[in-house]
Structures are given as C-alpha cells and as structure tokens.
Amino acid sequence: MRLKDKVCVITGSARGIGRSTAILFAKEGAIQVLADINEEELKKTLELIKEEGGRERTTIMKVDVRNSQNVKEMIDKTIEMHGRIDVLVVNAGVVRVGPVEDFPDEEYDLLIDVNLKGTHYTCKYAIPYFKKQKFGSIITLASVAAHIGQVAHANYCSTKAGVLGYTRGLALDLAPYNVRVNSVSPGATDTPMLRSDVEKQARDRGIPYEVVKEEFEKEGVMGRWARPEEIASGILFLASDESSYMTGADLRLDGGWTTK
Ligand SMILES: NC(=O)c1ccc[n+]([C@@H]2O[C@H](COP(=O)([O-])OP(=O)(O)OC[C@H]3O[C@@H](n4cnc5c(N)ncnc54)[C@H](O)[C@@H]3O)[C@@H](O)[C@H]2O)c1
C-alpha cells in the first residue's frame, strides 16, 4: 500500500477526478478528509469508498474553497483529528467557456475565485503545518489549458496557467522544509465538468454533442478521452514516495495533446 496511514486531504472530491482519486487513495490505505461544496455527491463518494473498506478512515466536509474561513476550518479540523497532513490534493475547480467579448463578468469572477483563490486558500492554511512537520506533498490541478491555447477557453486558460505558476513558486518556498509541490495537467477527461463543457459548446455552435466530443477526442494523439482513474494514478504517484525527487514539476496526463 503506497499511502498506508497517510493523512490526505482532497478538495473537489464529490465527483470526477477528485472522487476517483479518493477511491484510489482508500485502496492504498490512506486516512482521508474529503471536501466539496456538493455535500450530496460527497456522501456518494463516501459510499463508494465503503466498498473499498476505507469508510471508517474517511471524513467528509462541506467546504466552499472560495471562502477563506471555510478552508481554514477544514485544515484546522484535519489537524485536530489527525495531528498532521501528509498529502494535500488541491483539485476543486470549475470551467466556463465562451468568447472573451461576451464572457459574463460574474463567470470570470467564479473562475478566479475557485481555480486561483481556492487553490491559494487551500495551500495557505496548510503551509504552516507542513513547515512544522517538515514533510508533505501538495498536488495542484493545472490543465492542458495551462500550456496551450484552447478555443473559447481564454478565461479558463488564464486561471490554469496561474495555477502552474503558483505551483512552481510554492515549490521553491517549501523545498527547504522537505515539502514537495507538483501539479498534474490532465487532457480531456471524462467527468461531469468535461461533459458540461462539451454540451455548452455544442449548444453555442448549434452542432451535435457527439461532433464536439469527437473534436476533443482528436486533440490527444491517443484518440480518446482519459478515464478519471487514469488521472488519479498520476496524482497517486505524486502523493507517494515514488516521486520523492520531484518538486516544482508538472505531470502531463493528456494523451499526447501537448506533444503535437
Ligand atoms: N475533466 C477534464 O477534462 C479536466 C482537464 C484538465 C483539468 N481539469 C481539472 O481537474 C480538476 C477536477 O475536474 P473534474 O473534471 O473532476 O471536474 P468536476 O466538475 O467533475 O469536479 C469538480 C469538483 O469540484 C467541486 N467544486 C467546484 N467548486 C467548488 C467550490 N467552490 N468549493 C469546493 N468544491 C468545489 C465540484 O462540486 C466538483 O465535485 C479541476 O481543477 C479541473 O479544472 C479537468
């Protein structure tokens, strides 16, 4: 077991990549705190973890990562319960797509608040504990959109490129404390987020869902979407000691999208 008795916090674990990561971490023996704004779906994640025998070792918390105080409470409660945090997966994220000239201000605020400020708050309140422990691994969620342009995604791209910069900077700050900070950059991954993105683009362009889906499939050289479990295994690698010499790195799990 690669995470035996490691205390792991995962934000955005009610569905998609976060849920798959939580299930995988449970199989690997982790003690977990799972946080999300969507409490109903979070309970379903907990049920799925039960099947892996990890239910007693898992706590769920309703947390809005846009709310600094909320995030602080999540981190403080984790320390109260378990005394430390070994792995922090900063995964909660949102996507909004559309041409820049029509992009509603409130949608850009949401992207910034969740993807950038949420990432910052989640790290900010955990850092003092990581520094004291002199041990830990932080994994953020960037995207192919941090590396290359994507049509109708300029606003989303800006937040994910920000996550990449944040991750690199933080890696330098925390290296003297034996805390590693890395990101993963998924390509098109079959989650509710991607499906809603494809639906919106299909609606806006007046073309069938399947046509937009095929476009996304062709972006990677492997010709298909990733399963969320395939992203979770990259996150597990960065969480575990198998990546003990990696910090400030970005793991591209994009089916070759950014290689073309
Ligand atoms: N699916 C993809 O193709 C893809 C590609 C590249 C990067 N990513 C990134 O991976 C991460 C996970 O994406 P996913 O596809 O699993 O998305 P998803 O929408 O399926 O899951 C995201 C989770 O984050 C939660 N969340 C949203 N806002 C929140 C908030 N304010 N506070 C707490 N939780 C909140 C949602 O409730 C949801 O459970 C995101 O950061 C996303 O940007 C996804």
GROMACS .gro file of C-alpha atoms and ligand atoms in nm:
model
  304
    1MET     CA    1   0.000   0.000   0.000
    2ARG     CA    2   0.151   0.326  -0.113
    3LEU     CA    3  -0.035   0.560   0.124
    4LYS     CA    4  -0.068   0.341   0.432
    5ASP     CA    5  -0.188   0.564   0.721
    6LYS     CA    6  -0.101   0.883   0.531
    7VAL     CA    7  -0.336   1.171   0.613
    8CYS     CA    8  -0.469   1.301   0.281
    9VAL     CA    9  -0.698   1.598   0.213
   10ILE     CA   10  -0.868   1.616  -0.128
   11THR     CA   11  -1.080   1.913  -0.234
   12GLY     CA   12  -1.344   1.872  -0.504
   13SER     CA   13  -1.383   1.504  -0.421
   14ALA     CA   14  -1.760   1.478  -0.472
   15ARG     CA   15  -1.724   1.369  -0.833
   16GLY     CA   16  -1.492   1.338  -1.133
   17ILE     CA   17  -1.115   1.326  -1.085
   18GLY     CA   18  -1.138   1.407  -0.712
   19ARG     CA   19  -1.376   1.117  -0.648
   20SER     CA   20  -1.160   0.870  -0.843
   21THR     CA   21  -0.855   0.990  -0.650
   22ALA     CA   22  -1.035   0.940  -0.318
   23ILE     CA   23  -1.133   0.584  -0.415
   24LEU     CA   24  -0.778   0.503  -0.525
   25PHE     CA   25  -0.626   0.658  -0.210
   26ALA     CA   26  -0.865   0.447   0.004
   27LYS     CA   27  -0.739   0.131  -0.170
   28GLU     CA   28  -0.385   0.247  -0.091
   29GLY     CA   29  -0.456   0.271   0.283
   30ALA     CA   30  -0.497   0.649   0.326
   31ILE     CA   31  -0.674   0.827   0.611
   32GLN     CA   32  -0.881   1.088   0.428
   33VAL     CA   33  -1.058   1.419   0.462
   34LEU     CA   34  -1.276   1.475   0.157
   35ALA     CA   35  -1.407   1.824   0.094
   36ASP     CA   36  -1.651   1.965  -0.157
   37ILE     CA   37  -1.925   2.225  -0.189
   38ASN     CA   38  -2.164   1.948  -0.304
   39GLU     CA   39  -2.246   1.751   0.012
   40GLU     CA   40  -2.493   1.511  -0.152
   41GLU     CA   41  -2.242   1.387  -0.411
   42LEU     CA   42  -1.970   1.379  -0.144
   43LYS     CA   43  -2.183   1.130   0.052
   44LYS     CA   44  -2.192   0.912  -0.261
   45THR     CA   45  -1.811   0.922  -0.278
   46LEU     CA   46  -1.807   0.805   0.083
   47GLU     CA   47  -2.041   0.516  -0.007
   48LEU     CA   48  -1.807   0.412  -0.290
   49ILE     CA   49  -1.512   0.424  -0.052
   50LYS     CA   50  -1.703   0.196   0.185
   51GLU     CA   51  -1.680  -0.069  -0.083
   52GLU     CA   52  -1.300  -0.035  -0.059
   53GLY     CA   53  -1.314  -0.072   0.319
   54GLY     CA   54  -1.195   0.285   0.381
   55ARG     CA   55  -1.514   0.434   0.524
   56GLU     CA   56  -1.404   0.443   0.889
   57ARG     CA   57  -1.085   0.620   0.787
   58THR     CA   58  -1.266   0.889   0.588
   59THR     CA   59  -1.428   1.217   0.698
   60ILE     CA   60  -1.633   1.430   0.463
   61MET     CA   61  -1.663   1.807   0.499
   62LYS     CA   62  -1.882   2.056   0.317
   63VAL     CA   63  -1.638   2.329   0.214
   64ASP     CA   64  -1.654   2.615  -0.032
   65VAL     CA   65  -1.295   2.679  -0.138
   66ARG     CA   66  -1.388   3.037  -0.233
   67ASN     CA   67  -1.438   3.107   0.134
   68SER     CA   68  -1.109   3.161   0.311
   69GLN     CA   69  -1.252   3.098   0.661
   70ASN     CA   70  -1.424   2.778   0.545
   71VAL     CA   71  -1.095   2.645   0.411
   72LYS     CA   72  -0.908   2.741   0.729
   73GLU     CA   73  -1.163   2.544   0.934
   74MET     CA   74  -1.118   2.239   0.708
   75ILE     CA   75  -0.742   2.242   0.759
   76ASP     CA   76  -0.762   2.313   1.134
   77LYS     CA   77  -1.019   2.035   1.185
   78THR     CA   78  -0.798   1.790   0.994
   79ILE     CA   79  -0.507   1.873   1.225
   80GLU     CA   80  -0.733   1.844   1.531
   81MET     CA   81  -0.843   1.497   1.419
   82HIS     CA   82  -0.520   1.353   1.282
   83GLY     CA   83  -0.234   1.576   1.402
   84ARG     CA   84  -0.083   1.624   1.057
   85ILE     CA   85  -0.143   1.640   0.679
   86ASP     CA   86   0.081   1.426   0.461
   87VAL     CA   87  -0.085   1.488   0.124
   88LEU     CA   88  -0.293   1.780   0.002
   89VAL     CA   89  -0.470   1.742  -0.334
   90VAL     CA   90  -0.590   2.085  -0.448
   91ASN     CA   91  -0.839   1.964  -0.703
   92ALA     CA   92  -1.164   2.169  -0.675
   93GLY     CA   93  -1.215   2.355  -0.999
   94VAL     CA   94  -1.473   2.493  -1.240
   95VAL     CA   95  -1.482   2.554  -1.613
   96ARG     CA   96  -1.671   2.824  -1.801
   97VAL     CA   97  -1.636   2.866  -2.176
   98GLY     CA   98  -1.724   3.130  -2.432
   99PRO     CA   99  -1.581   3.411  -2.640
  100VAL     CA  100  -1.398   3.674  -2.436
  101GLU     CA  101  -1.608   3.965  -2.566
  102ASP     CA  102  -1.929   3.803  -2.436
  103PHE     CA  103  -1.784   3.647  -2.123
  104PRO     CA  104  -2.001   3.744  -1.824
  105ASP     CA  105  -1.801   3.920  -1.551
  106GLU     CA  106  -1.955   3.700  -1.283
  107GLU     CA  107  -1.836   3.386  -1.465
  108TYR     CA  108  -1.480   3.515  -1.477
  109ASP     CA  109  -1.505   3.603  -1.108
  110LEU     CA  110  -1.613   3.243  -1.042
  111LEU     CA  111  -1.317   3.101  -1.237
  112ILE     CA  112  -1.073   3.323  -1.047
  113ASP     CA  113  -1.239   3.259  -0.710
  114VAL     CA  114  -1.245   2.879  -0.736
  115ASN     CA  115  -0.946   2.793  -0.955
  116LEU     CA  116  -0.699   3.053  -0.833
  117LYS     CA  117  -0.807   3.189  -0.496
  118GLY     CA  118  -0.939   2.847  -0.391
  119THR     CA  119  -0.603   2.691  -0.473
  120HIS     CA  120  -0.428   2.964  -0.276
  121TYR     CA  121  -0.651   2.939   0.035
  122THR     CA  122  -0.619   2.560   0.042
  123CYS     CA  123  -0.239   2.580   0.036
  124LYS     CA  124  -0.214   2.891   0.255
  125TYR     CA  125  -0.374   2.739   0.566
  126ALA     CA  126  -0.195   2.405   0.532
  127ILE     CA  127   0.155   2.552   0.482
  128PRO     CA  128   0.227   2.637   0.849
  129TYR     CA  129   0.155   2.273   0.941
  130PHE     CA  130   0.363   2.139   0.651
  131LYS     CA  131   0.653   2.363   0.756
  132LYS     CA  132   0.632   2.239   1.115
  133GLN     CA  133   0.615   1.874   1.008
  134LYS     CA  134   0.898   1.912   0.758
  135PHE     CA  135   0.726   1.659   0.539
  136GLY     CA  136   0.449   1.650   0.281
  137SER     CA  137   0.329   1.653  -0.076
  138ILE     CA  138   0.100   1.910  -0.234
  139ILE     CA  139  -0.057   1.835  -0.572
  140THR     CA  140  -0.244   2.103  -0.765
  141LEU     CA  141  -0.466   2.058  -1.071
  142ALA     CA  142  -0.349   2.253  -1.373
  143SER     CA  143  -0.461   2.150  -1.723
  144VAL     CA  144  -0.353   2.131  -2.085
  145ALA     CA  145  -0.517   2.475  -2.087
  146ALA     CA  146  -0.220   2.598  -1.879
  147HIS     CA  147   0.021   2.504  -2.159
  148ILE     CA  148  -0.158   2.570  -2.487
  149GLY     CA  149  -0.449   2.777  -2.613
  150GLN     CA  150  -0.794   2.624  -2.640
  151VAL     CA  151  -1.068   2.780  -2.849
  152ALA     CA  152  -1.328   2.964  -2.634
  153HIS     CA  153  -1.128   2.887  -2.318
  154ALA     CA  154  -0.916   3.204  -2.279
  155ASN     CA  155  -1.056   3.287  -1.935
  156TYR     CA  156  -1.020   2.929  -1.808
  157CYS     CA  157  -0.668   2.909  -1.960
  158SER     CA  158  -0.565   3.217  -1.764
  159THR     CA  159  -0.662   3.057  -1.433
  160LYS     CA  160  -0.489   2.724  -1.505
  161ALA     CA  161  -0.170   2.896  -1.624
  162GLY     CA  162  -0.189   3.081  -1.292
  163VAL     CA  163  -0.210   2.752  -1.103
  164LEU     CA  164   0.103   2.633  -1.283
  165GLY     CA  165   0.295   2.949  -1.184
  166TYR     CA  166   0.170   2.927  -0.826
  167THR     CA  167   0.282   2.565  -0.803
  168ARG     CA  168   0.634   2.639  -0.925
  169GLY     CA  169   0.675   2.937  -0.693
  170LEU     CA  170   0.547   2.745  -0.391
  171ALA     CA  171   0.775   2.452  -0.471
  172LEU     CA  172   1.076   2.680  -0.418
  173ASP     CA  173   0.940   2.820  -0.092
  174LEU     CA  174   0.868   2.480   0.057
  175ALA     CA  175   1.169   2.281  -0.068
  176PRO     CA  176   1.379   2.375   0.240
  177TYR     CA  177   1.104   2.218   0.453
  178ASN     CA  178   1.108   1.885   0.268
  179VAL     CA  179   0.763   1.958   0.126
  180ARG     CA  180   0.715   1.880  -0.243
  181VAL     CA  181   0.473   2.076  -0.462
  182ASN     CA  182   0.380   1.947  -0.807
  183SER     CA  183   0.090   1.976  -1.048
  184VAL     CA  184  -0.086   1.746  -1.288
  185SER     CA  185  -0.217   1.866  -1.623
  186PRO     CA  186  -0.499   1.644  -1.744
  187GLY     CA  187  -0.618   1.649  -2.102
  188ALA     CA  188  -0.980   1.574  -2.190
  189THR     CA  189  -1.102   1.357  -1.902
  190ASP     CA  190  -1.446   1.202  -1.890
  191THR     CA  191  -1.603   1.382  -1.593
  192PRO     CA  192  -1.920   1.590  -1.541
  193MET     CA  193  -1.703   1.901  -1.597
  194LEU     CA  194  -1.591   1.798  -1.945
  195ARG     CA  195  -1.937   1.677  -2.041
  196SER     CA  196  -2.090   2.014  -1.941
  197ASP     CA  197  -1.817   2.196  -2.135
  198VAL     CA  198  -1.892   1.990  -2.450
  199GLU     CA  199  -2.269   2.040  -2.406
  200LYS     CA  200  -2.228   2.419  -2.383
  201GLN     CA  201  -2.003   2.435  -2.688
  202ALA     CA  202  -2.245   2.216  -2.887
  203ARG     CA  203  -2.534   2.448  -2.787
  204ASP     CA  204  -2.342   2.768  -2.867
  205ARG     CA  205  -2.227   2.639  -3.205
  206GLY     CA  206  -2.558   2.468  -3.292
  207ILE     CA  207  -2.390   2.133  -3.361
  208PRO     CA  208  -2.443   1.788  -3.206
  209TYR     CA  209  -2.273   1.692  -2.877
  210GLU     CA  210  -2.105   1.396  -3.049
  211VAL     CA  211  -1.931   1.625  -3.302
  212VAL     CA  212  -1.775   1.840  -3.028
  213LYS     CA  213  -1.687   1.525  -2.833
  214GLU     CA  214  -1.503   1.388  -3.135
  215GLU     CA  215  -1.310   1.715  -3.169
  216PHE     CA  216  -1.190   1.679  -2.810
  217GLU     CA  217  -1.102   1.313  -2.867
  218LYS     CA  218  -0.884   1.407  -3.160
  219GLU     CA  219  -0.688   1.663  -2.953
  220GLY     CA  220  -0.482   1.388  -2.793
  221VAL     CA  221  -0.286   1.155  -3.017
  222MET     CA  222  -0.449   0.857  -2.848
  223GLY     CA  223  -0.790   0.945  -2.996
  224ARG     CA  224  -0.994   0.909  -2.678
  225TRP     CA  225  -1.078   1.082  -2.351
  226ALA     CA  226  -0.900   0.981  -2.031
  227ARG     CA  227  -1.087   0.793  -1.762
  228PRO     CA  228  -1.070   0.986  -1.433
  229GLU     CA  229  -0.891   0.683  -1.281
  230GLU     CA  230  -0.603   0.747  -1.524
  231ILE     CA  231  -0.556   1.096  -1.380
  232ALA     CA  232  -0.593   0.963  -1.025
  233SER     CA  233  -0.298   0.726  -1.074
  234GLY     CA  234  -0.076   1.024  -1.170
  235ILE     CA  235  -0.190   1.206  -0.857
  236LEU     CA  236  -0.112   0.894  -0.650
  237PHE     CA  237   0.240   0.885  -0.796
  238LEU     CA  238   0.300   1.248  -0.690
  239ALA     CA  239   0.147   1.182  -0.347
  240SER     CA  240   0.360   0.876  -0.277
  241ASP     CA  241   0.731   0.840  -0.203
  242GLU     CA  242   0.777   0.701  -0.555
  243SER     CA  243   0.812   1.065  -0.669
  244SER     CA  244   1.041   1.160  -0.378
  245TYR     CA  245   1.283   1.357  -0.601
  246MET     CA  246   1.015   1.555  -0.785
  247THR     CA  247   0.917   1.908  -0.693
  248GLY     CA  248   0.801   2.206  -0.899
  249ALA     CA  249   0.718   1.964  -1.181
  250ASP     CA  250   0.406   1.927  -1.390
  251LEU     CA  251   0.288   1.582  -1.489
  252ARG     CA  252   0.107   1.600  -1.823
  253LEU     CA  253  -0.159   1.332  -1.842
  254ASP     CA  254  -0.306   1.447  -2.170
  255GLY     CA  255  -0.295   1.156  -2.415
  256GLY     CA  256  -0.030   1.343  -2.613
  257TRP     CA  257  -0.236   1.660  -2.662
  258THR     CA  258   0.053   1.899  -2.584
  259THR     CA  259   0.309   1.681  -2.764
  260LYS     CA  260   0.172   1.752  -3.111
  261LIG     N1  261  -1.213   1.695  -1.683
  261LIG     C1  262  -1.117   1.748  -1.757
  261LIG     O1  263  -1.112   1.727  -1.879
  261LIG     C2  264  -1.009   1.833  -1.692
  261LIG     C3  265  -0.899   1.869  -1.772
  261LIG     C4  266  -0.798   1.947  -1.717
  261LIG     C5  267  -0.806   1.988  -1.584
  261LIG     N2  268  -0.914   1.951  -1.508
  261LIG     C6  269  -0.915   1.998  -1.368
  261LIG     O2  270  -0.927   1.888  -1.282
  261LIG     C7  271  -0.999   1.927  -1.162
  261LIG     C8  272  -1.115   1.832  -1.140
  261LIG     O3  273  -1.202   1.843  -1.253
  261LIG     P1  274  -1.319   1.741  -1.287
  261LIG     O4  275  -1.319   1.723  -1.433
  261LIG     O5  276  -1.316   1.625  -1.196
  261LIG     O6  277  -1.443   1.838  -1.252
  261LIG     P2  278  -1.587   1.808  -1.187
  261LIG     O7  279  -1.669   1.929  -1.214
  261LIG     O8  280  -1.636   1.679  -1.234
  261LIG     O9  281  -1.548   1.803  -1.032
  261LIG     C9  282  -1.503   1.920  -0.967
  261LIG    C10  283  -1.546   1.917  -0.822
  261LIG    O10  284  -1.509   2.042  -0.763
  261LIG    C11  285  -1.616   2.084  -0.681
  261LIG     N3  286  -1.617   2.229  -0.660
  261LIG    C12  287  -1.648   2.325  -0.752
  261LIG     N4  288  -1.647   2.444  -0.694
  261LIG    C13  289  -1.616   2.426  -0.563
  261LIG    C14  290  -1.601   2.512  -0.452
  261LIG     N5  291  -1.622   2.644  -0.462
  261LIG     N6  292  -1.566   2.460  -0.332
  261LIG    C15  293  -1.547   2.325  -0.319
  261LIG     N7  294  -1.563   2.238  -0.420
  261LIG    C16  295  -1.597   2.288  -0.541
  261LIG    C17  296  -1.741   2.039  -0.755
  261LIG    O11  297  -1.856   2.034  -0.670
  261LIG    C18  298  -1.698   1.903  -0.806
  261LIG    O12  299  -1.728   1.800  -0.715
  261LIG    C19  300  -1.040   2.072  -1.185
  261LIG    O13  301  -0.949   2.158  -1.120
  261LIG    C20  302  -1.031   2.088  -1.336
  261LIG    O14  303  -1.011   2.221  -1.374
  261LIG    C21  304  -1.014   1.875  -1.560
   0.00000   0.00000   0.00000
